[in-house]
Short mmCIF file of C-alpha atoms and ligand atoms in Angstrom, two decimals:
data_model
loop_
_atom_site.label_atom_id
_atom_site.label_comp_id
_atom_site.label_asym_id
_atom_site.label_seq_id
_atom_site.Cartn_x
_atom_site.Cartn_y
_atom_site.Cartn_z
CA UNK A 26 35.00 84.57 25.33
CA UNK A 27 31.31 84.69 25.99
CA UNK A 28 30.13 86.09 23.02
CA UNK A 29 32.10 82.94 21.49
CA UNK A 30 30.67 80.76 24.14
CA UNK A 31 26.77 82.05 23.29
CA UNK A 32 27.72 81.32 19.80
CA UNK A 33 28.81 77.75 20.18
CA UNK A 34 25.54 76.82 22.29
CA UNK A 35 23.39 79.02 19.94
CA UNK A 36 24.78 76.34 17.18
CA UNK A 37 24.97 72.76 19.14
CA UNK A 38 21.31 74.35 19.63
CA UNK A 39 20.58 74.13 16.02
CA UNK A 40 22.60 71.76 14.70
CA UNK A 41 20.70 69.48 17.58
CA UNK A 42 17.56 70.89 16.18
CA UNK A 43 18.57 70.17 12.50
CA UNK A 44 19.05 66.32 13.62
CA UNK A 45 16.30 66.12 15.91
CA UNK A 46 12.81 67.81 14.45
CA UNK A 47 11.59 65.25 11.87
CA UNK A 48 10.14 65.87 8.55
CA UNK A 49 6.85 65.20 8.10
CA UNK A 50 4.94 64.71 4.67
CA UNK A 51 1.24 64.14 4.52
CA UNK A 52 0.29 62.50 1.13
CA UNK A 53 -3.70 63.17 0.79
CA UNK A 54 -5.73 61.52 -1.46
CA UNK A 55 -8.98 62.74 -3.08
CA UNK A 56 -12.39 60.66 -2.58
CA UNK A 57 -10.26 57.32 -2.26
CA UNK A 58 -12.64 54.97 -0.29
CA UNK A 59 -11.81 52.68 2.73
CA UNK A 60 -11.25 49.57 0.03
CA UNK A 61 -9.40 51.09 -2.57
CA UNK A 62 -5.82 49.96 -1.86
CA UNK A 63 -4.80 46.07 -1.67
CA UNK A 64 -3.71 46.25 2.09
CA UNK A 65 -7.36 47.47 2.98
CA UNK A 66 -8.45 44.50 1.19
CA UNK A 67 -8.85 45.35 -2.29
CA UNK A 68 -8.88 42.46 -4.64
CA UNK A 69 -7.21 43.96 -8.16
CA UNK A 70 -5.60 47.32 -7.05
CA UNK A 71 -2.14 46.59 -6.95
CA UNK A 72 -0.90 49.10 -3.79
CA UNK A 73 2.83 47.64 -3.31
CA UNK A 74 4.20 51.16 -1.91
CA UNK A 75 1.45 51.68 0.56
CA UNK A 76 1.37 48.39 1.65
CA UNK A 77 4.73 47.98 2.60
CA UNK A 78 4.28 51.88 4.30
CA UNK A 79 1.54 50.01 6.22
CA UNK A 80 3.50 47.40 6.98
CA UNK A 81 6.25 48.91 7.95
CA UNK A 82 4.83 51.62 10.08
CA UNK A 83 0.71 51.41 11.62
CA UNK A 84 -2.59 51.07 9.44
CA UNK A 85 -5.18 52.49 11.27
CA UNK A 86 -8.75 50.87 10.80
CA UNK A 87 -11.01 53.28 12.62
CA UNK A 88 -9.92 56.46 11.27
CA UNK A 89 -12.37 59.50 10.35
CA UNK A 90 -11.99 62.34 7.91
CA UNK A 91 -13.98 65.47 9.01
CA UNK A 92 -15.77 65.48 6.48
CA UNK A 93 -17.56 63.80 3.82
CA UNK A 94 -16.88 66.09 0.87
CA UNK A 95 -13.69 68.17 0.22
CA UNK A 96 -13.40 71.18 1.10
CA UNK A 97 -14.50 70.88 4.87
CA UNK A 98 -12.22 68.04 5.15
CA UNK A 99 -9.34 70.08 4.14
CA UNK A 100 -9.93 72.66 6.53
CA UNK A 101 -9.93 70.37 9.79
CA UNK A 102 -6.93 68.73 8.67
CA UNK A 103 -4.94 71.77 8.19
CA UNK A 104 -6.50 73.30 11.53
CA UNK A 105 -7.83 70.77 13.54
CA UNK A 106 -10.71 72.03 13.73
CA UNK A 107 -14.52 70.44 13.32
CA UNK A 108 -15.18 72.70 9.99
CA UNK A 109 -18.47 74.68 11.65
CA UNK A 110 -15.94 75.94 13.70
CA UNK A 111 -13.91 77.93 10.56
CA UNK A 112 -17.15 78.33 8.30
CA UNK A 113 -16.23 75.59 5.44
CA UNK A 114 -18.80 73.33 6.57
CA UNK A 115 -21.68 73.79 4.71
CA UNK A 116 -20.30 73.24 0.84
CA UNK A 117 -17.06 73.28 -1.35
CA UNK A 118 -15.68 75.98 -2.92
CA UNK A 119 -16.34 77.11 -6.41
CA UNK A 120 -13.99 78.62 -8.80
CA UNK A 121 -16.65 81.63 -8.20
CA UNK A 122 -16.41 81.65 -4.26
CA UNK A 123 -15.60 84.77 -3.16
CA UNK A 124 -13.76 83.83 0.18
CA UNK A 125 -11.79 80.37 1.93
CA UNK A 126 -10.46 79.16 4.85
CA UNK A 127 -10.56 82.14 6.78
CA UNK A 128 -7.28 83.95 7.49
CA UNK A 129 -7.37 83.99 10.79
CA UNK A 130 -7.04 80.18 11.22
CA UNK A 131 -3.80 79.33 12.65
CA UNK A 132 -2.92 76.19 9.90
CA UNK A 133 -0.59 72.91 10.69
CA UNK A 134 1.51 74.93 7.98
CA UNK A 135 2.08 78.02 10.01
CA UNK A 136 2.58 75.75 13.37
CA UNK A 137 5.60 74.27 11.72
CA UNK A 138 6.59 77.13 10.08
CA UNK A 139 6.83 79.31 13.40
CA UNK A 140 9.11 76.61 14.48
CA UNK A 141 11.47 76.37 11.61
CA UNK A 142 9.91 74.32 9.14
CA UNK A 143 10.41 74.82 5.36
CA UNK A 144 6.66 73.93 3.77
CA UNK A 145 5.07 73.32 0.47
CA UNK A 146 1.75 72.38 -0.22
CA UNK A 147 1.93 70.32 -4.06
CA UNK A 148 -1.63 69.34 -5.48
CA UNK A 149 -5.28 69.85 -4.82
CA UNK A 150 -5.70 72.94 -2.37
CA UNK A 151 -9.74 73.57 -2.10
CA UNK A 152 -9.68 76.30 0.10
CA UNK A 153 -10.05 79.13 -1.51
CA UNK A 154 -8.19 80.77 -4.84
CA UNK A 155 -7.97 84.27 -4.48
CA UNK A 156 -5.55 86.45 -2.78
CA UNK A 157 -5.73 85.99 0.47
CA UNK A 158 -7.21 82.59 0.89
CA UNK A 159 -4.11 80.10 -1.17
CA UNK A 160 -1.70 78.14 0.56
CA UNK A 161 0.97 80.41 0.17
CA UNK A 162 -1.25 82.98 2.11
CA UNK A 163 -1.98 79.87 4.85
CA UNK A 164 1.80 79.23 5.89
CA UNK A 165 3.13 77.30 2.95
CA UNK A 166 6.52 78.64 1.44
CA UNK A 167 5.55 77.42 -2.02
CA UNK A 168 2.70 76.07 -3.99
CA UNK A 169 2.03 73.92 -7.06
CA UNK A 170 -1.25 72.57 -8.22
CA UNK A 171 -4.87 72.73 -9.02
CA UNK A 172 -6.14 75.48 -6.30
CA UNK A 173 -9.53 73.42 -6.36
CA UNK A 174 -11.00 70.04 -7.57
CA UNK A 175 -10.57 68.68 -11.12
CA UNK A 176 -13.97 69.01 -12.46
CA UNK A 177 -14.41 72.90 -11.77
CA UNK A 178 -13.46 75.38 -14.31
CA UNK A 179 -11.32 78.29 -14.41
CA UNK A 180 -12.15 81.88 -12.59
CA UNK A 181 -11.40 84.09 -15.87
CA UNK A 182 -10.19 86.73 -13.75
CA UNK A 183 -7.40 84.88 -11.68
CA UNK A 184 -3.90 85.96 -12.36
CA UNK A 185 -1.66 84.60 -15.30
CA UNK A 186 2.10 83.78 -14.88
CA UNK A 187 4.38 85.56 -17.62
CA UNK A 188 5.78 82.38 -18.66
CA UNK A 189 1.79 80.03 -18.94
CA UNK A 190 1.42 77.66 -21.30
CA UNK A 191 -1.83 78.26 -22.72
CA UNK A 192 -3.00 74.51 -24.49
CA UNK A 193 -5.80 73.46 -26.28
CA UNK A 194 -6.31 76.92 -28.47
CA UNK A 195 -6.43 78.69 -25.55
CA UNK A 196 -5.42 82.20 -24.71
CA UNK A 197 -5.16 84.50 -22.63
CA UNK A 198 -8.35 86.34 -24.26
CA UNK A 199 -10.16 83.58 -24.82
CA UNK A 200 -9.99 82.32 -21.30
CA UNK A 201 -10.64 86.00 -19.87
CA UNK A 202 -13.82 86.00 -22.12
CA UNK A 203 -15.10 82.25 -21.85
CA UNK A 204 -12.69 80.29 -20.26
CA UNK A 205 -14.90 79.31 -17.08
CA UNK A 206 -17.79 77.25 -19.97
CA UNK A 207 -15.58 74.12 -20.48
CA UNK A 208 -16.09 71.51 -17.90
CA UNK A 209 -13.00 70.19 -16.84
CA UNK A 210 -10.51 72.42 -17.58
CA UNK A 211 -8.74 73.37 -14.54
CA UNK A 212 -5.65 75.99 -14.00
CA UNK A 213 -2.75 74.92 -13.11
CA UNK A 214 -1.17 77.02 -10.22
CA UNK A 215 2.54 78.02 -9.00
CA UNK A 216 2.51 80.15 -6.05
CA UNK A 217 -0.22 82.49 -6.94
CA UNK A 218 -1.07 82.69 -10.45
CA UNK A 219 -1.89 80.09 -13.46
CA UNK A 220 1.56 78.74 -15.04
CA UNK A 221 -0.87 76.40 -17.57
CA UNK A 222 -4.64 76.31 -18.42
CA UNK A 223 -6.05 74.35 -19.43
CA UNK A 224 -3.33 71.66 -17.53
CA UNK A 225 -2.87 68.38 -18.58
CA UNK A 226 -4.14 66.41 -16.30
CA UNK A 227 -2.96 63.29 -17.13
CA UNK A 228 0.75 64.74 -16.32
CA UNK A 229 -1.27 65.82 -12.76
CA UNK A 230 0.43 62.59 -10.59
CA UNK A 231 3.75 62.67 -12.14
CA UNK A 232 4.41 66.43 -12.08
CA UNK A 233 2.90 66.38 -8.48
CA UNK A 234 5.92 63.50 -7.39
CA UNK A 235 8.36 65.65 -9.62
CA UNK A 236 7.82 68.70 -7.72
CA UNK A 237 7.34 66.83 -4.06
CA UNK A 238 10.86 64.97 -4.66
CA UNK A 239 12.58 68.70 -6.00
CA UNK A 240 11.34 69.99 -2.49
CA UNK A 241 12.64 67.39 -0.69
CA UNK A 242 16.13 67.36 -2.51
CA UNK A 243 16.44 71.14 -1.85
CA UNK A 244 15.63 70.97 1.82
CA UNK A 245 17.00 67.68 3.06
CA UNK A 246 19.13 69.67 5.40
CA UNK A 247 16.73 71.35 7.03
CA UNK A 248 13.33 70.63 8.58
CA UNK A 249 10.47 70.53 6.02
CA UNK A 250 6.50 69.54 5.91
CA UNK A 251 5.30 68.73 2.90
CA UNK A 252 1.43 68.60 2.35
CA UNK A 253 1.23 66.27 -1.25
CA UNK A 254 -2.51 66.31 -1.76
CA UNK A 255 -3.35 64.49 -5.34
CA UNK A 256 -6.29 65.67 -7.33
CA UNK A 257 -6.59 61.59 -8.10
CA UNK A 258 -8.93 59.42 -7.93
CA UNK A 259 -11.10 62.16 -8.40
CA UNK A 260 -13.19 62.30 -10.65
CA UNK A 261 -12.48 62.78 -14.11
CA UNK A 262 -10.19 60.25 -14.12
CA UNK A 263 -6.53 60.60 -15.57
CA UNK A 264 -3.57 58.38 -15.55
CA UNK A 265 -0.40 58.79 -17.44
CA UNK A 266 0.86 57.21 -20.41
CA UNK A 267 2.28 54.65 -18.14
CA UNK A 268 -0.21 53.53 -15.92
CA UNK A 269 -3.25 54.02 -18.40
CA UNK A 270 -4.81 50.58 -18.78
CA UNK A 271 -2.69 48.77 -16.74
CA UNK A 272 -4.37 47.93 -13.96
CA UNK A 273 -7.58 45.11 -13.71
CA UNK A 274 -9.64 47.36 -12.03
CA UNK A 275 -9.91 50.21 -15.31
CA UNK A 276 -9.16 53.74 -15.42
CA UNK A 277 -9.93 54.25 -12.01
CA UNK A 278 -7.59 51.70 -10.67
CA UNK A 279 -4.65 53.00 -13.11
CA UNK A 280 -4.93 56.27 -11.08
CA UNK A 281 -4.34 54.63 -7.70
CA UNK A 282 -1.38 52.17 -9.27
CA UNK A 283 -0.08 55.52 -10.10
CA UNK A 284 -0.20 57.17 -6.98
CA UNK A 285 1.24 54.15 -5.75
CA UNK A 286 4.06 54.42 -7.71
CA UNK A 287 4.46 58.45 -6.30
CA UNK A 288 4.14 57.23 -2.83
CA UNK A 289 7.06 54.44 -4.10
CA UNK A 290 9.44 57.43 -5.95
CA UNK A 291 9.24 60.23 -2.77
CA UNK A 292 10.52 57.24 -0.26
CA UNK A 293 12.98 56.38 -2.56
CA UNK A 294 14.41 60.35 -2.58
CA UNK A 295 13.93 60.47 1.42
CA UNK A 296 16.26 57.18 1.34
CA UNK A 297 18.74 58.55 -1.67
CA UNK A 298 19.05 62.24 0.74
CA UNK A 299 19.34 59.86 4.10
CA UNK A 300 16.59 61.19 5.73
CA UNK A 301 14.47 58.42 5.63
CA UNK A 302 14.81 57.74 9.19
CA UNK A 303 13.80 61.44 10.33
CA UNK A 304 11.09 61.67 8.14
CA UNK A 305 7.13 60.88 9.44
CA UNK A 306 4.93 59.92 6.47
CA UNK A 307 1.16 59.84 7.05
CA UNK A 308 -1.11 58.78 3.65
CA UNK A 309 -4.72 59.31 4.42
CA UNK A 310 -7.79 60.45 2.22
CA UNK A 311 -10.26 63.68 2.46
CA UNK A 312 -13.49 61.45 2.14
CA UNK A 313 -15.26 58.47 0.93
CA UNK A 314 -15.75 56.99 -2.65
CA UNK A 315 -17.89 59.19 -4.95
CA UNK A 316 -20.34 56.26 -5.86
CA UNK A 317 -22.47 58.68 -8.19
CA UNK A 318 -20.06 57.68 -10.54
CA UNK A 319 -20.74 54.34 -11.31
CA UNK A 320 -17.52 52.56 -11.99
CA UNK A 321 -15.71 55.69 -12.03
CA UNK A 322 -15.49 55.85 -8.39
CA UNK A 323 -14.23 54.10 -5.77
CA UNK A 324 -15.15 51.42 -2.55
CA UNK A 325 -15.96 51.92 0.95
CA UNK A 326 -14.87 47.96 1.39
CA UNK A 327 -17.16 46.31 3.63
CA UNK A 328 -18.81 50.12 4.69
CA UNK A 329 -21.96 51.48 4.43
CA UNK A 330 -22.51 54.67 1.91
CA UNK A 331 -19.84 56.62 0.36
CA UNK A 332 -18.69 60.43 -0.14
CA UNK A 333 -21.63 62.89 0.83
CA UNK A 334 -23.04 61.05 3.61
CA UNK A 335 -22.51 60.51 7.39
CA UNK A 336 -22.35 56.89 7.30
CA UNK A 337 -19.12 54.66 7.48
CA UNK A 338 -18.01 54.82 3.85
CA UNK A 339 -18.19 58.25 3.59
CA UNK A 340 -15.82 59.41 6.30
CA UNK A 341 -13.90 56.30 7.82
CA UNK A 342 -10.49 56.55 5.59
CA UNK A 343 -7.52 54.18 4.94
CA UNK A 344 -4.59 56.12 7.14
CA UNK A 345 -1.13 54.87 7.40
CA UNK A 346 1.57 56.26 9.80
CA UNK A 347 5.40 55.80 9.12
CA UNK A 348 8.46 56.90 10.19
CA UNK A 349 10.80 53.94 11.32
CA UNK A 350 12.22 53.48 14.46
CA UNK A 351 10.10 55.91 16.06
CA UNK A 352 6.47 54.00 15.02
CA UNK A 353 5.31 50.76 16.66
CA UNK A 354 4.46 48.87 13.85
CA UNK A 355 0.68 47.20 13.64
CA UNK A 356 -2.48 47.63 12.96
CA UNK A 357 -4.05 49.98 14.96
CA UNK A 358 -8.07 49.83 15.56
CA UNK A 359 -8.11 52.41 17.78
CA UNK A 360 -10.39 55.82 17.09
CA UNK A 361 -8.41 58.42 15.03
CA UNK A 362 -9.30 61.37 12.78
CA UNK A 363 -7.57 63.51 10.39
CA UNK A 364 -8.38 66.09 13.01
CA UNK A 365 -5.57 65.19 14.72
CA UNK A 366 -3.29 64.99 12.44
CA UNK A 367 -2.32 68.37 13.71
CA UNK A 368 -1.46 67.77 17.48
CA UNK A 369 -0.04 64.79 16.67
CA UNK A 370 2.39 66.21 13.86
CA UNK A 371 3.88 68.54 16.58
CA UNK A 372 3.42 66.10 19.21
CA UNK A 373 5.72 63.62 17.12
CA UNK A 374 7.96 66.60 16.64
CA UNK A 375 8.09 67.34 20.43
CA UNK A 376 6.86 70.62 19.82
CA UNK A 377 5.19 72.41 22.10
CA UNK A 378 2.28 74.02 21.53
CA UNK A 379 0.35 75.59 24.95
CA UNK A 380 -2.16 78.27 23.27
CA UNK A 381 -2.91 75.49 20.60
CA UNK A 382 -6.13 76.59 18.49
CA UNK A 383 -6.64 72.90 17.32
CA UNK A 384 -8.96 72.42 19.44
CA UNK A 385 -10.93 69.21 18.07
CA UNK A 386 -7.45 68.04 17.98
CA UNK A 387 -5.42 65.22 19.83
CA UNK A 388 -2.10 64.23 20.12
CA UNK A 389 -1.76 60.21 18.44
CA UNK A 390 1.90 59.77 19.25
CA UNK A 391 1.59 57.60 22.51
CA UNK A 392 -0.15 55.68 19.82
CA UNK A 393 1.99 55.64 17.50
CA UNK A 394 5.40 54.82 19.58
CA UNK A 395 3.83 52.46 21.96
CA UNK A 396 0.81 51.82 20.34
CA UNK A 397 -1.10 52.76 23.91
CA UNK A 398 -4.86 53.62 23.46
CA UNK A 399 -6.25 56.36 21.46
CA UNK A 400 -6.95 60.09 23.38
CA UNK A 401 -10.01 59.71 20.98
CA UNK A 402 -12.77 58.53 22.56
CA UNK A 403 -15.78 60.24 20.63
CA UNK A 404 -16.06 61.14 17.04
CA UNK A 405 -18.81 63.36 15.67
CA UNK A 406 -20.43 63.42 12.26
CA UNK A 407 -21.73 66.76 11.36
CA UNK A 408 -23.96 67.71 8.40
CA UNK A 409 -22.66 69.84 5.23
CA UNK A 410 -26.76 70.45 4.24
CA UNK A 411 -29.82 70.81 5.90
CA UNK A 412 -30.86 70.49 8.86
CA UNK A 413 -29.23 73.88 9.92
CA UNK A 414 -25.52 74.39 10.57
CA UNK A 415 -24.27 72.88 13.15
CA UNK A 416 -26.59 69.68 13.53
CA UNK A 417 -24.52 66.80 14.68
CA UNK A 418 -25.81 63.96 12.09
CA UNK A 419 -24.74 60.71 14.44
CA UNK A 420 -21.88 60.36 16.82
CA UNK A 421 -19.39 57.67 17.51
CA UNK A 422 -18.35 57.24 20.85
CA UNK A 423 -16.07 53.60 21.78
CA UNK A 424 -17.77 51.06 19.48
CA UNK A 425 -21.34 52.79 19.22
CA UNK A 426 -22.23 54.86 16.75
CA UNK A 427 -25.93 56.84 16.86
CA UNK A 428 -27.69 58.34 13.97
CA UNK A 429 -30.23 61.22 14.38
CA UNK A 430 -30.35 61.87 11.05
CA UNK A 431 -29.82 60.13 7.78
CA UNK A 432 -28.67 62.16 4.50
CA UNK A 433 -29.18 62.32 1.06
CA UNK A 434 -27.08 64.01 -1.02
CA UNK A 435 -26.41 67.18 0.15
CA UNK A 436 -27.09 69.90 -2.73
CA UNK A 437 -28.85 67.32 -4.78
CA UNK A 438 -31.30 65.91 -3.14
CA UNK A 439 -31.98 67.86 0.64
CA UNK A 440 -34.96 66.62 0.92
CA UNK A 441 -33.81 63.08 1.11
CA UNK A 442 -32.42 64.15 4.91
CA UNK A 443 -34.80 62.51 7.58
CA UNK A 444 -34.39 62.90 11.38
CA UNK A 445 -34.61 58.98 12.65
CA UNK A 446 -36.79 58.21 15.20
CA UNK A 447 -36.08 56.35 16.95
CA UNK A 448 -32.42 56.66 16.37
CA UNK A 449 -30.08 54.26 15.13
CA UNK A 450 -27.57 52.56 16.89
CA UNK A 451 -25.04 50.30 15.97
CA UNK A 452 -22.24 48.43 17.28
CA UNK A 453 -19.65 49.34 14.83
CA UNK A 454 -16.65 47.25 16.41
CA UNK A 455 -18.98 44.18 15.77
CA UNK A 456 -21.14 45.48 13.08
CA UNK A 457 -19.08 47.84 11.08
CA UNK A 458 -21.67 47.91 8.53
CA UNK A 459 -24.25 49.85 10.08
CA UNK A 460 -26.53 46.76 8.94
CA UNK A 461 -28.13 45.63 12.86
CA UNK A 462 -30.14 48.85 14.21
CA UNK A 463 -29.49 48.03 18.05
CA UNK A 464 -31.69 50.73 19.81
CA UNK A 465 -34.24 48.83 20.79
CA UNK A 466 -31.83 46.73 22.70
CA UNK A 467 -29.82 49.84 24.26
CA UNK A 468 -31.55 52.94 25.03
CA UNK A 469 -29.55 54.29 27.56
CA UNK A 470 -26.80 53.96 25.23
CA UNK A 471 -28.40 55.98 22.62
CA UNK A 472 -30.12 58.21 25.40
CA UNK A 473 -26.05 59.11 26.44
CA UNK A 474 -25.15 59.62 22.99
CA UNK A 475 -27.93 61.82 22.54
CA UNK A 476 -27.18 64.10 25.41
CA UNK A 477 -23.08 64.35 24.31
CA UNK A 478 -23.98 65.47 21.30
CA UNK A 479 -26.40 67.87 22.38
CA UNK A 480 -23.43 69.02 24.40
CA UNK A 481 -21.30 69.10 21.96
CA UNK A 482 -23.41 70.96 19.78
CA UNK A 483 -24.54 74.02 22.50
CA UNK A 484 -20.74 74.15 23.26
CA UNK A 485 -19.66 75.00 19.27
CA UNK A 486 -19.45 78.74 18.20
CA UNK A 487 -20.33 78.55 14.56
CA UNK A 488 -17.41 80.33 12.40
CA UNK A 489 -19.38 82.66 9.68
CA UNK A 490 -20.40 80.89 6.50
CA UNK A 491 -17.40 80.93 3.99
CA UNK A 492 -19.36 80.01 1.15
CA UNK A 493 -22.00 82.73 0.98
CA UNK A 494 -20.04 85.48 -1.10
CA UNK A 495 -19.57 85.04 -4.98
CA UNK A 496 -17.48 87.41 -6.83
CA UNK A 497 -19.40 87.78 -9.62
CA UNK A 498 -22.73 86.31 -11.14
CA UNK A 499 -21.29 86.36 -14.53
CA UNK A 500 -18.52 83.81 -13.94
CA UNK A 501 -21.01 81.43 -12.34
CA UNK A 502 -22.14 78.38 -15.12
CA UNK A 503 -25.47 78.12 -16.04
CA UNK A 504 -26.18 75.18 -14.00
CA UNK A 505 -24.55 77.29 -10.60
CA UNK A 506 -27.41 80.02 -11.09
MG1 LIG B 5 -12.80 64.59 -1.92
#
């Protein structure tokens, strides 16, 4: 009679559990700047899918990636961690870096994972592609995708699936003995090795959706996260058959219309399995337009800079929240980051979480159900260049912001980095352009700021540098030397 009673609690216990712990899928897009879709204002790109997500659920309008370039924005959103913390701060990885996000980061993956979650990361990983460092190795059941960004080239020596579909005269000699000298040709990746090289990247989107909604269909009974993170609009730019040239604003616009489209087809399959309603969808993007590319990349709306510097364009993101009944619709212009997106994942999935390593993390659900304010009250900026590791390069704390440094970009042009003095302070609730330099006005404003980052800064322990170790000169391009 017990043992039958245990049993019967043991599954009202999971069945509960089953009904109760949402889904959550986090659909990341690469370089896609504050303006880019129609409900942040965009004039030609048509967004329909995202804009009714918005609409439906919260668009946040003060909402930070981590980073301003990729890699380091990857790694806070999968720890919540500022990425001096972990070591990916400094650079992105190559397809010649020797190491990653270090394995002894506890990921959003392995948080949901430890409490029943089914997980897949589909797309653009950029954390490291050797044994050791892929998502499969970072709490994530399954993979699918390109393990870095889609202008790299291949790492000869990385390991070939039995079944790969070599393409464009490629094979598997070829690509051992010069594979890495084309620009542009990228592996593709399932689980751990390359299933087609070069891939076709205009098939990138669709197969990305096609794989996303497969996951889905297979685990609709069971808790799952799903980290979609599109290699699009990255540049170079690649749009199917279907969306090439459709859209008024060119190739780079067809690429967004396209994602659209994705973000359209995986809430139609949560609707089709019924789980619509337990499922929390959050779209956000890794970093600012890339504006060294002309009309190749993207806007930053009414925000100053782009990708590679500290200023609003390059790391204040479009971020939409959705999951309805449980979100308070609006628009939310409240501080947020994609740091958080790992407290608040478990805090939406009332998980607890007491020896939580997230620590630049914070829990956005009172926000989200009852739109109260933020737990975010500061925001900092840090450098990925010179000066040294660690420097904070402005901070944001309520509406001020205060530069100490301004950046060039990093890798390119270091020297352009100059320390401001005095520093510059702006009102960003009122002048979210960074145009009116306010210092003058308020120096015990930027004297406070100055002092909580200073803080901030003596209280970081720098995680070693991830992107020191190469595995092998010979792999390394010409221009890399
Ligand atoms: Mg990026």
């Amino acid at each position: 009679m017990k043992l039958f009673l245990c049993t019967f609690i043991i599954l009202c216990h999971s069945l509960s559990f089953a009904q109760k712990a949402p889904n959550i899928i986090i659909i990341f897009a690469d370089d896609l700047g504050y303006g880019d879709l129609s409900c942040y204002g965009h004039p030609t790109i048509h967004t329909p899918n995202l804009d009714k997500l918005a609409s439906e659920g919260q668009k946040w309008t003060q909402f930070y990636s981590a980073s301003h370039i990729c890699s380091p924005s990857r790694a806070a959103l999968l720890t919540g961690l500022y990425p001096v913390r972990t070591g990916t701060d400094s650079h992105v990885f190559f397809e010649w870096s020797a190491q990653g996000l270090p394995p002894s980061t506890t990921t959003l993956a392995e948080a949901l994972k430890a409490n029943g979650y089914k997980t897949a990361c589909v797309g653009k990983w950029h954390l490291g592609h050797l044994d050791g460092y892929l998502p499969t190795d970072h709490g994530f059941d399954e993979y699918f995708g390109v393990p870095y960004s889609n202008d790299m080239r291949v790492d000869p020596k990385m390991k070939v699936s039995e079944n790969v579909l070599f393409r464009e005269g490629m094979t598997l000699k070829k690509m051992r003995t010069r594979g890495n000298k084309v620009d542009n040709w990228v592996p593709l990746f399932e689980n751990k090795s390359i299933i087609e090289y070069p891939c076709d990247q205009k098939t990138l989107t669709s197969r990305y959706t096609e794989a996303s909604i497969s996951f889905i269909n297979q685990h609709k009974d069971s808790p799952f996260f799903l980290f979609l993170s599109h290699n699009m609009p990255h540049i170079p730019l690649f749009a199917s058959q279907a969306f090439e040239g459709k859209s008024k604003r060119g190739l780079y616009g067809d690429t967004i219309e396209e994602m659209d489209y994705s973000v359209g087809a995986i809430l139609a399959a949560l609707k089709d399995n019924g789980i619509d309603n337990n499922t929390l969808v959050i779209f956000t993007s890794d970093n600012g337009p890339d504006l060294t590319y002309n009309q190749n990349g993207g806007s930053a709306g009414l925000l100053k800079g782009s990708k590679f510097y500290a200023t609003e364009g390059g790391q204040r993101v479009p971020a939409i929240f959705w999951w309805p009944n449980q979100i308070e619709p609006g628009v939310i212009s409240e501080l947020g980051s994609t740091l958080d997106i790992f407290e608040t994942c478990l805090g939406m999935a009332e998980i607890k979480n007491p020896n939580s390593t997230a620590l630049d993390s914070f829990d956005l659900s009172p926000t989200l159900t009852e739109q109260s304010e933020s737990p975010r009250e500061n925001f900092f900026y840090f450098s990925s260049s010179t000066p040294p590791r660690g420097t904070i390069y402005a901070v944001r704390q309520g509406s001020w912001k205060a530069h100490f440094y301004t950046s060039g970009i990093p890798h390119y042009e270091p020297s352009a980095v100059t320390q401001n003095d005095p520093v510059l302070l702006y009102n960003l609730d009122q002048d979210p352009g960074e145009n009116y330099n306010l210092s003058d006005q308020y120096p015990e404003i930027t004297e406070r700021l100055q002092k909580l980052s200073h803080e901030f800064e003596a209280s970081i322990h720098l995680g070693p540098n991830q992107f020191l170790k190469k595995i092998s000169e010979q792999v390394r391009p010409e221009w890399a030397q």
